[in-house]
């Protein structure tokens, strides 16, 4: 574990308070767990040190979130990219629901306002998009994102809507913030900002383009790793923290991240996933000869993927397809026992040995290349792949909701669709639960919703009022027949 001292945390509060103006007239909405150093420092310690009101949710769902934002005198929010993706998706879908003309006009206006804010001190978003600002309480000053990279389009769209969305960078070892974009009218969408006051950022061993490992020094940097001197010496060299992230600095001190030198996978919620740990969890099957876990870029984060070399000689009575099917079942069973963020989301098979170093460590970058090659071959052989439309008319409403929340077409979703492969994360499950309730459905066991593996399993734990279900099913059939 990371050892953070009282001095580390008080220095972090002082640094953040010097960048973000807040006082007793402000209010912060807390949506992340307090055991995250990001929330603990930015969403708890800093506001409370300034006498700022903090609002907590009794339950994290769409309805409670909307009510708290609107009624809680919220002037600032701290969140991971998945939260801003959810908010962005809801805002844009509401605009498009008003018709094609309204949707296109709104997008043109937000692009214009984003350009205007970059060039002038003006911000027309709070006037042009007043209903959206009112829907969020009308008092929002800061939206702060951290944990993993935020999609540039989301930043640009929120900027165009008139919100000031800021992005920070750091890690637990730094209490946790190292850099943050400053509150201003213009937007540098590709940068994670400048170092906090008192923090030094350098690029170690930069290449010809200025890219190298990001290292940092400051009073917020950890004491070390608890009872792990070897790991401490590897991360702290002459008081410089080696982050394992690759980046570059511009002439003004803005940091731009370009990748990771470490093998940690960071999902859309900023959760750290360690490949070695995941491999240990899934390897115990006689049908698995080798496996390598990697992170594949997906939207605003990475998804956990695994390349497996099956042992086809384990049982000569079984065909290749049957062995692969049993490996898939093994992965499904293991996944059902794990937190969502640790589950393998994409499974691939190969007959060749995994690339390894002289010390037998998996070369993960080469594994990613193998997977990308498999995906390319798959795309080349399939012109269009759609999920079969099963005759489960009473489930059409649920399939439609899953498609909408995941951003897929209805044809791409069936009862056998795996939610992980549709890109579901914890906040998307919250959005899905809200959509189910609004459609007249109830979830038998809400606490286990994010443990559901596929749509068929989801369908088994959802109940719906018969009258509403019959009416919507009839409407769905009529619409299908009309097509």
Tab-separated table of C-alpha atoms in Angstrom, residues 5-383:
chain	number	residue	atom	x	y	z
A	5	UNK	CA	1.441	11.322	5.551
A	6	UNK	CA	-0.608	14.058	7.173
A	7	UNK	CA	1.914	16.480	5.677
A	8	UNK	CA	1.362	15.032	2.180
A	9	UNK	CA	-2.391	15.549	2.400
A	10	UNK	CA	-2.312	19.017	3.986
A	11	UNK	CA	0.079	20.173	1.268
A	12	UNK	CA	-2.272	18.755	-1.346
A	13	UNK	CA	-5.180	20.714	0.156
A	14	UNK	CA	-3.128	23.914	0.144
A	15	UNK	CA	-2.130	23.386	-3.501
A	16	UNK	CA	-5.680	22.706	-4.684
A	17	UNK	CA	-7.126	25.613	-2.696
A	18	UNK	CA	-4.685	27.980	-4.411
A	19	UNK	CA	-6.019	26.937	-7.835
A	20	UNK	CA	-9.751	26.567	-7.172
A	21	UNK	CA	-11.551	29.414	-5.464
A	22	UNK	CA	-14.243	28.155	-3.124
A	23	UNK	CA	-15.754	29.346	0.132
A	24	UNK	CA	-18.831	29.013	2.331
A	25	UNK	CA	-21.083	30.045	-0.545
A	26	UNK	CA	-20.086	27.043	-2.665
A	27	UNK	CA	-21.322	23.477	-2.697
A	28	UNK	CA	-19.698	20.258	-3.916
A	29	UNK	CA	-21.497	17.060	-4.887
A	30	UNK	CA	-19.606	13.913	-3.865
A	31	UNK	CA	-20.240	10.902	-6.120
A	32	UNK	CA	-16.994	8.918	-5.824
A	33	UNK	CA	-16.044	6.651	-2.892
A	34	UNK	CA	-14.070	8.430	-0.184
A	35	UNK	CA	-11.496	5.650	-0.146
A	36	UNK	CA	-10.295	6.992	-3.521
A	37	UNK	CA	-7.534	9.504	-2.820
A	38	UNK	CA	-8.879	11.598	-5.717
A	39	UNK	CA	-12.232	12.055	-3.983
A	40	UNK	CA	-10.724	12.201	-0.488
A	41	UNK	CA	-8.398	15.091	-1.369
A	42	UNK	CA	-10.388	17.026	-3.974
A	43	UNK	CA	-13.968	16.237	-2.988
A	44	UNK	CA	-13.647	16.111	0.812
A	45	UNK	CA	-10.534	17.628	2.406
A	46	UNK	CA	-10.246	20.677	0.147
A	47	UNK	CA	-13.935	21.733	0.290
A	48	UNK	CA	-14.208	21.146	4.032
A	49	UNK	CA	-11.056	23.227	4.622
A	50	UNK	CA	-12.817	26.181	2.925
A	51	UNK	CA	-16.152	25.747	4.707
A	52	UNK	CA	-17.788	24.543	1.501
A	53	UNK	CA	-20.976	22.483	1.669
A	54	UNK	CA	-20.625	18.820	0.607
A	55	UNK	CA	-23.663	16.850	-0.583
A	56	UNK	CA	-23.621	13.041	-0.449
A	57	UNK	CA	-25.994	10.672	-2.224
A	58	UNK	CA	-27.883	8.046	-0.251
A	59	UNK	CA	-27.844	5.912	-3.390
A	60	UNK	CA	-25.984	6.385	-6.676
A	61	UNK	CA	-28.610	6.271	-9.410
A	62	UNK	CA	-29.677	8.626	-12.166
A	63	UNK	CA	-32.706	9.993	-10.325
A	64	UNK	CA	-30.835	10.729	-7.085
A	65	UNK	CA	-27.944	12.262	-9.013
A	66	UNK	CA	-30.220	14.590	-10.988
A	67	UNK	CA	-32.134	15.621	-7.846
A	68	UNK	CA	-28.949	16.353	-5.885
A	69	UNK	CA	-27.435	18.430	-8.696
A	70	UNK	CA	-30.609	20.444	-9.129
A	71	UNK	CA	-31.509	21.005	-5.478
A	72	UNK	CA	-28.203	20.783	-3.592
A	73	UNK	CA	-26.726	24.197	-4.470
A	74	UNK	CA	-23.924	22.424	-6.328
A	75	UNK	CA	-21.217	24.689	-7.752
A	76	UNK	CA	-18.629	21.976	-8.379
A	77	UNK	CA	-18.377	18.260	-9.084
A	78	UNK	CA	-15.441	15.858	-9.112
A	79	UNK	CA	-15.736	12.696	-11.172
A	80	UNK	CA	-14.121	10.073	-13.362
A	81	UNK	CA	-14.538	10.165	-17.169
A	82	UNK	CA	-17.400	7.660	-17.109
A	83	UNK	CA	-19.501	10.166	-15.134
A	84	UNK	CA	-18.928	12.944	-17.670
A	85	UNK	CA	-19.580	10.515	-20.524
A	86	UNK	CA	-22.918	9.650	-18.885
A	87	UNK	CA	-23.818	13.324	-18.402
A	88	UNK	CA	-22.751	14.189	-21.958
A	89	UNK	CA	-24.737	11.284	-23.422
A	90	UNK	CA	-27.880	12.334	-21.565
A	91	UNK	CA	-27.608	15.984	-22.584
A	92	UNK	CA	-26.972	15.201	-26.252
A	93	UNK	CA	-29.731	12.579	-26.424
A	94	UNK	CA	-32.226	15.055	-24.910
A	95	UNK	CA	-31.298	17.587	-27.590
A	96	UNK	CA	-31.695	15.031	-30.384
A	97	UNK	CA	-35.051	13.882	-28.994
A	98	UNK	CA	-36.445	17.282	-29.954
A	99	UNK	CA	-35.954	16.546	-33.625
A	100	UNK	CA	-33.210	16.535	-36.229
A	101	UNK	CA	-33.323	20.298	-36.792
A	102	UNK	CA	-33.035	21.103	-33.086
A	103	UNK	CA	-30.234	18.571	-32.632
A	104	UNK	CA	-28.213	19.855	-35.590
A	105	UNK	CA	-28.748	23.490	-34.587
A	106	UNK	CA	-27.679	22.780	-31.004
A	107	UNK	CA	-24.487	21.074	-32.162
A	108	UNK	CA	-23.674	23.996	-34.460
A	109	UNK	CA	-24.251	26.455	-31.604
A	110	UNK	CA	-22.079	24.574	-29.145
A	111	UNK	CA	-19.258	24.366	-31.712
A	112	UNK	CA	-19.558	28.109	-32.292
A	113	UNK	CA	-19.582	28.886	-28.575
A	114	UNK	CA	-16.549	26.666	-28.002
A	115	UNK	CA	-14.676	28.576	-30.723
A	116	UNK	CA	-15.874	31.896	-29.280
A	117	UNK	CA	-14.665	30.984	-25.778
A	118	UNK	CA	-11.241	30.066	-27.145
A	119	UNK	CA	-10.912	33.414	-28.930
A	120	UNK	CA	-12.655	35.838	-26.546
A	121	UNK	CA	-13.694	36.228	-22.881
A	122	UNK	CA	-17.330	35.611	-23.904
A	123	UNK	CA	-19.372	32.542	-22.949
A	124	UNK	CA	-22.808	32.378	-24.576
A	125	UNK	CA	-23.471	28.811	-23.456
A	126	UNK	CA	-25.087	29.852	-20.192
A	127	UNK	CA	-27.616	31.883	-22.224
A	128	UNK	CA	-28.137	29.730	-25.327
A	129	UNK	CA	-28.298	26.503	-23.314
A	130	UNK	CA	-29.978	27.981	-20.239
A	131	UNK	CA	-32.447	25.043	-19.817
A	132	UNK	CA	-29.522	22.612	-19.591
A	133	UNK	CA	-27.770	24.763	-16.983
A	134	UNK	CA	-31.022	25.088	-15.025
A	135	UNK	CA	-31.421	21.316	-15.144
A	136	UNK	CA	-28.062	21.101	-13.372
A	137	UNK	CA	-29.052	23.645	-10.754
A	138	UNK	CA	-27.799	26.719	-12.616
A	139	UNK	CA	-24.810	27.213	-10.289
A	140	UNK	CA	-22.109	24.936	-11.729
A	141	UNK	CA	-18.687	26.621	-11.816
A	142	UNK	CA	-16.331	23.650	-12.073
A	143	UNK	CA	-16.558	20.125	-13.438
A	144	UNK	CA	-13.312	18.323	-12.589
A	145	UNK	CA	-12.273	15.058	-14.224
A	146	UNK	CA	-9.544	12.663	-13.144
A	147	UNK	CA	-8.662	9.009	-12.806
A	148	UNK	CA	-8.109	8.363	-16.521
A	149	UNK	CA	-8.087	10.265	-19.803
A	150	UNK	CA	-11.241	12.179	-20.734
A	151	UNK	CA	-12.413	12.000	-24.343
A	152	UNK	CA	-11.538	15.242	-26.148
A	153	UNK	CA	-14.939	15.466	-27.870
A	154	UNK	CA	-16.699	15.323	-24.496
A	155	UNK	CA	-14.443	18.094	-23.185
A	156	UNK	CA	-15.052	20.187	-26.285
A	157	UNK	CA	-18.847	19.655	-26.243
A	158	UNK	CA	-19.173	20.474	-22.528
A	159	UNK	CA	-17.023	23.551	-23.123
A	160	UNK	CA	-19.347	24.575	-25.968
A	161	UNK	CA	-22.393	24.082	-23.749
A	162	UNK	CA	-20.922	26.709	-21.441
A	163	UNK	CA	-19.454	24.548	-18.680
A	164	UNK	CA	-15.903	24.867	-17.381
A	165	UNK	CA	-14.593	21.306	-17.418
A	166	UNK	CA	-11.096	20.771	-16.050
A	167	UNK	CA	-8.884	17.719	-16.246
A	168	UNK	CA	-6.252	16.683	-13.771
A	169	UNK	CA	-3.520	14.082	-13.752
A	170	UNK	CA	-1.920	12.244	-10.898
A	171	UNK	CA	-1.708	8.991	-9.011
A	172	UNK	CA	-2.245	7.766	-5.471
A	173	UNK	CA	1.481	8.110	-4.791
A	174	UNK	CA	1.091	11.896	-5.234
A	175	UNK	CA	-1.889	12.374	-2.874
A	176	UNK	CA	-3.029	12.187	-5.802
A	177	UNK	CA	-2.921	15.311	-8.048
A	178	UNK	CA	0.167	16.472	-9.948
A	179	UNK	CA	-1.247	18.666	-12.720
A	180	UNK	CA	-4.585	20.260	-13.568
A	181	UNK	CA	-5.914	22.569	-16.254
A	182	UNK	CA	-6.667	26.019	-14.873
A	183	UNK	CA	-10.128	27.618	-14.695
A	184	UNK	CA	-10.280	29.887	-17.745
A	185	UNK	CA	-12.543	30.576	-20.710
A	186	UNK	CA	-10.402	28.898	-23.385
A	187	UNK	CA	-9.842	25.141	-23.594
A	188	UNK	CA	-6.692	23.149	-24.319
A	189	UNK	CA	-8.483	19.858	-24.889
A	190	UNK	CA	-5.408	17.667	-25.368
A	191	UNK	CA	-3.480	18.720	-22.232
A	192	UNK	CA	-3.876	17.617	-18.608
A	193	UNK	CA	-2.678	21.019	-17.452
A	194	UNK	CA	0.240	22.508	-15.574
A	195	UNK	CA	1.879	21.336	-12.365
A	196	UNK	CA	0.230	22.406	-9.124
A	197	UNK	CA	2.066	25.128	-7.180
A	198	UNK	CA	4.947	23.450	-5.350
A	199	UNK	CA	5.103	20.461	-7.715
A	200	UNK	CA	7.942	19.964	-10.198
A	201	UNK	CA	7.305	17.961	-13.369
A	202	UNK	CA	10.075	16.735	-15.663
A	203	UNK	CA	10.403	14.320	-18.561
A	204	UNK	CA	13.040	11.643	-17.971
A	205	UNK	CA	15.176	10.584	-20.929
A	206	UNK	CA	13.069	12.296	-23.608
A	207	UNK	CA	13.310	11.069	-27.191
A	208	UNK	CA	13.680	13.265	-30.278
A	209	UNK	CA	10.046	14.391	-30.006
A	210	UNK	CA	10.375	15.227	-26.304
A	211	UNK	CA	8.479	12.163	-25.083
A	212	UNK	CA	9.720	10.293	-22.036
A	213	UNK	CA	8.639	9.093	-18.611
A	214	UNK	CA	6.856	11.688	-16.470
A	215	UNK	CA	8.602	12.200	-13.133
A	216	UNK	CA	7.472	14.479	-10.306
A	217	UNK	CA	8.738	15.957	-7.061
A	218	UNK	CA	6.900	17.848	-4.332
A	219	UNK	CA	5.649	17.795	-0.728
A	220	UNK	CA	2.623	15.756	-1.826
A	221	UNK	CA	4.708	12.762	-2.975
A	222	UNK	CA	4.367	9.639	-0.819
A	223	UNK	CA	6.754	8.370	1.835
A	224	UNK	CA	6.955	5.026	0.043
A	225	UNK	CA	5.213	1.655	-0.179
A	226	UNK	CA	4.305	-0.003	3.116
A	227	UNK	CA	6.858	-2.671	4.027
A	228	UNK	CA	8.123	-2.864	0.443
A	229	UNK	CA	11.528	-1.225	0.243
A	230	UNK	CA	12.291	-2.712	-3.168
A	231	UNK	CA	9.185	-1.189	-4.753
A	232	UNK	CA	9.868	2.121	-2.991
A	233	UNK	CA	13.393	2.301	-4.365
A	234	UNK	CA	12.062	1.554	-7.840
A	235	UNK	CA	9.503	4.374	-7.722
A	236	UNK	CA	11.389	7.048	-5.733
A	237	UNK	CA	14.828	8.077	-6.975
A	238	UNK	CA	16.435	11.102	-5.284
A	239	UNK	CA	12.944	12.183	-4.148
A	240	UNK	CA	11.659	12.058	-7.746
A	241	UNK	CA	8.554	9.927	-8.295
A	242	UNK	CA	8.734	7.871	-11.485
A	243	UNK	CA	5.101	7.655	-12.578
A	244	UNK	CA	5.330	5.040	-15.311
A	245	UNK	CA	3.432	7.357	-17.666
A	246	UNK	CA	4.812	8.695	-20.937
A	247	UNK	CA	4.339	12.348	-21.814
A	248	UNK	CA	5.814	15.605	-23.031
A	249	UNK	CA	5.838	19.237	-21.858
A	250	UNK	CA	5.259	22.287	-24.044
A	251	UNK	CA	7.033	25.616	-23.645
A	252	UNK	CA	4.345	26.860	-21.231
A	253	UNK	CA	4.636	23.860	-18.926
A	254	UNK	CA	1.462	22.081	-20.075
A	255	UNK	CA	1.696	18.305	-19.798
A	256	UNK	CA	0.505	16.012	-22.593
A	257	UNK	CA	0.196	12.285	-21.876
A	258	UNK	CA	0.839	9.864	-24.716
A	259	UNK	CA	0.827	6.425	-23.095
A	260	UNK	CA	1.974	4.226	-20.238
A	261	UNK	CA	5.342	2.650	-19.674
A	262	UNK	CA	3.908	0.404	-16.981
A	263	UNK	CA	1.537	-2.459	-17.718
A	264	UNK	CA	-1.309	-1.288	-15.491
A	265	UNK	CA	-4.678	-1.215	-17.243
A	266	UNK	CA	-6.838	1.814	-16.413
A	267	UNK	CA	-10.565	1.404	-17.123
A	268	UNK	CA	-13.138	4.122	-17.823
A	269	UNK	CA	-13.762	4.626	-14.103
A	270	UNK	CA	-10.078	5.131	-13.339
A	271	UNK	CA	-9.802	1.692	-11.730
A	272	UNK	CA	-6.339	0.138	-11.872
A	273	UNK	CA	-6.284	-3.447	-13.146
A	274	UNK	CA	-3.089	-5.467	-12.839
A	275	UNK	CA	-2.559	-8.014	-15.659
A	276	UNK	CA	-0.497	-10.408	-13.528
A	277	UNK	CA	-3.295	-10.592	-10.958
A	278	UNK	CA	-5.961	-11.236	-13.606
A	279	UNK	CA	-3.874	-13.989	-15.191
A	280	UNK	CA	-3.620	-15.740	-11.823
A	281	UNK	CA	-7.401	-15.610	-11.444
A	282	UNK	CA	-8.189	-17.183	-14.822
A	283	UNK	CA	-5.302	-19.602	-15.424
A	284	UNK	CA	-6.546	-22.576	-13.373
A	285	UNK	CA	-8.016	-24.748	-16.121
A	286	UNK	CA	-6.442	-27.822	-17.730
A	287	UNK	CA	-7.702	-26.505	-21.069
A	288	UNK	CA	-5.607	-23.321	-20.797
A	289	UNK	CA	-1.975	-23.801	-21.811
A	290	UNK	CA	-1.019	-20.112	-21.767
A	291	UNK	CA	-2.757	-16.786	-21.385
A	292	UNK	CA	-1.801	-13.132	-21.523
A	293	UNK	CA	-3.898	-10.239	-20.210
A	294	UNK	CA	-3.631	-6.787	-21.780
A	295	UNK	CA	-5.547	-3.522	-21.978
A	296	UNK	CA	-7.204	-2.579	-25.262
A	297	UNK	CA	-8.150	1.017	-25.940
A	298	UNK	CA	-11.915	1.486	-25.826
A	299	UNK	CA	-13.539	4.909	-25.802
A	300	UNK	CA	-12.225	6.890	-22.838
A	301	UNK	CA	-10.361	4.050	-21.183
A	302	UNK	CA	-9.132	0.509	-21.640
A	303	UNK	CA	-10.918	-2.824	-21.502
A	304	UNK	CA	-9.407	-5.994	-20.077
A	305	UNK	CA	-8.670	-8.494	-22.862
A	306	UNK	CA	-7.089	-11.935	-22.768
A	307	UNK	CA	-5.287	-13.970	-25.425
A	308	UNK	CA	-5.466	-17.708	-24.700
A	309	UNK	CA	-3.469	-20.606	-26.108
A	310	UNK	CA	-5.798	-23.597	-25.518
A	311	UNK	CA	-4.385	-27.046	-24.750
A	312	UNK	CA	-5.995	-29.027	-27.545
A	313	UNK	CA	-4.151	-32.180	-26.437
A	314	UNK	CA	-5.691	-32.121	-22.963
A	315	UNK	CA	-8.621	-34.250	-24.112
A	316	UNK	CA	-8.229	-35.765	-27.571
A	317	UNK	CA	-11.909	-36.735	-27.584
A	318	UNK	CA	-12.900	-33.064	-27.797
A	319	UNK	CA	-12.993	-31.049	-31.013
A	320	UNK	CA	-11.267	-27.654	-31.197
A	321	UNK	CA	-14.572	-25.764	-31.130
A	322	UNK	CA	-15.701	-27.663	-28.045
A	323	UNK	CA	-12.447	-26.930	-26.214
A	324	UNK	CA	-12.772	-23.227	-27.021
A	325	UNK	CA	-16.385	-23.285	-25.842
A	326	UNK	CA	-15.334	-24.870	-22.542
A	327	UNK	CA	-12.593	-22.273	-22.096
A	328	UNK	CA	-15.219	-19.558	-22.643
A	329	UNK	CA	-17.418	-21.202	-19.993
A	330	UNK	CA	-14.452	-21.305	-17.603
A	331	UNK	CA	-13.877	-17.579	-18.113
A	332	UNK	CA	-17.588	-16.904	-17.627
A	333	UNK	CA	-17.613	-18.824	-14.330
A	334	UNK	CA	-14.521	-17.034	-13.002
A	335	UNK	CA	-15.915	-13.653	-14.090
A	336	UNK	CA	-19.104	-14.234	-12.103
A	337	UNK	CA	-17.022	-14.271	-8.894
A	338	UNK	CA	-15.079	-11.065	-9.607
A	339	UNK	CA	-15.793	-7.337	-9.325
A	340	UNK	CA	-16.845	-5.975	-12.711
A	341	UNK	CA	-13.663	-4.006	-13.344
A	342	UNK	CA	-11.507	-7.140	-12.942
A	343	UNK	CA	-13.433	-9.247	-15.443
A	344	UNK	CA	-11.998	-10.153	-18.841
A	345	UNK	CA	-14.169	-8.274	-21.349
A	346	UNK	CA	-12.778	-9.753	-24.579
A	347	UNK	CA	-11.396	-13.262	-25.127
A	348	UNK	CA	-9.219	-14.313	-28.075
A	349	UNK	CA	-7.650	-17.625	-29.117
A	350	UNK	CA	-4.347	-18.376	-30.842
A	351	UNK	CA	-2.377	-21.534	-31.648
A	352	UNK	CA	1.078	-19.951	-31.373
A	353	UNK	CA	3.100	-19.571	-28.193
A	354	UNK	CA	2.819	-16.206	-26.499
A	355	UNK	CA	5.818	-13.907	-27.014
A	356	UNK	CA	7.974	-13.817	-23.891
A	357	UNK	CA	11.162	-12.221	-22.604
A	358	UNK	CA	14.268	-14.185	-21.636
A	359	UNK	CA	12.874	-14.325	-18.090
A	360	UNK	CA	9.562	-15.768	-19.403
A	361	UNK	CA	7.520	-12.610	-18.864
A	362	UNK	CA	4.755	-12.058	-21.404
A	363	UNK	CA	5.558	-9.312	-23.930
A	364	UNK	CA	2.243	-7.540	-23.615
A	365	UNK	CA	2.778	-5.047	-26.414
A	366	UNK	CA	3.272	-7.932	-28.831
A	367	UNK	CA	0.171	-9.640	-27.433
A	368	UNK	CA	-1.800	-6.485	-28.258
A	369	UNK	CA	-0.431	-6.634	-31.806
A	370	UNK	CA	-1.532	-10.274	-32.153
A	371	UNK	CA	-5.036	-9.373	-30.976
A	372	UNK	CA	-5.188	-6.437	-33.372
A	373	UNK	CA	-4.176	-8.794	-36.198
A	374	UNK	CA	-6.924	-11.250	-35.196
A	375	UNK	CA	-9.460	-8.419	-35.160
A	376	UNK	CA	-8.323	-7.206	-38.590
A	377	UNK	CA	-8.679	-10.708	-40.045
A	378	UNK	CA	-12.113	-11.012	-38.503
A	379	UNK	CA	-13.248	-7.701	-39.993
A	380	UNK	CA	-11.874	-8.636	-43.399
A	381	UNK	CA	-13.930	-11.818	-43.464
A	382	UNK	CA	-17.185	-10.307	-42.210
A	383	UNK	CA	-18.848	-7.419	-44.030
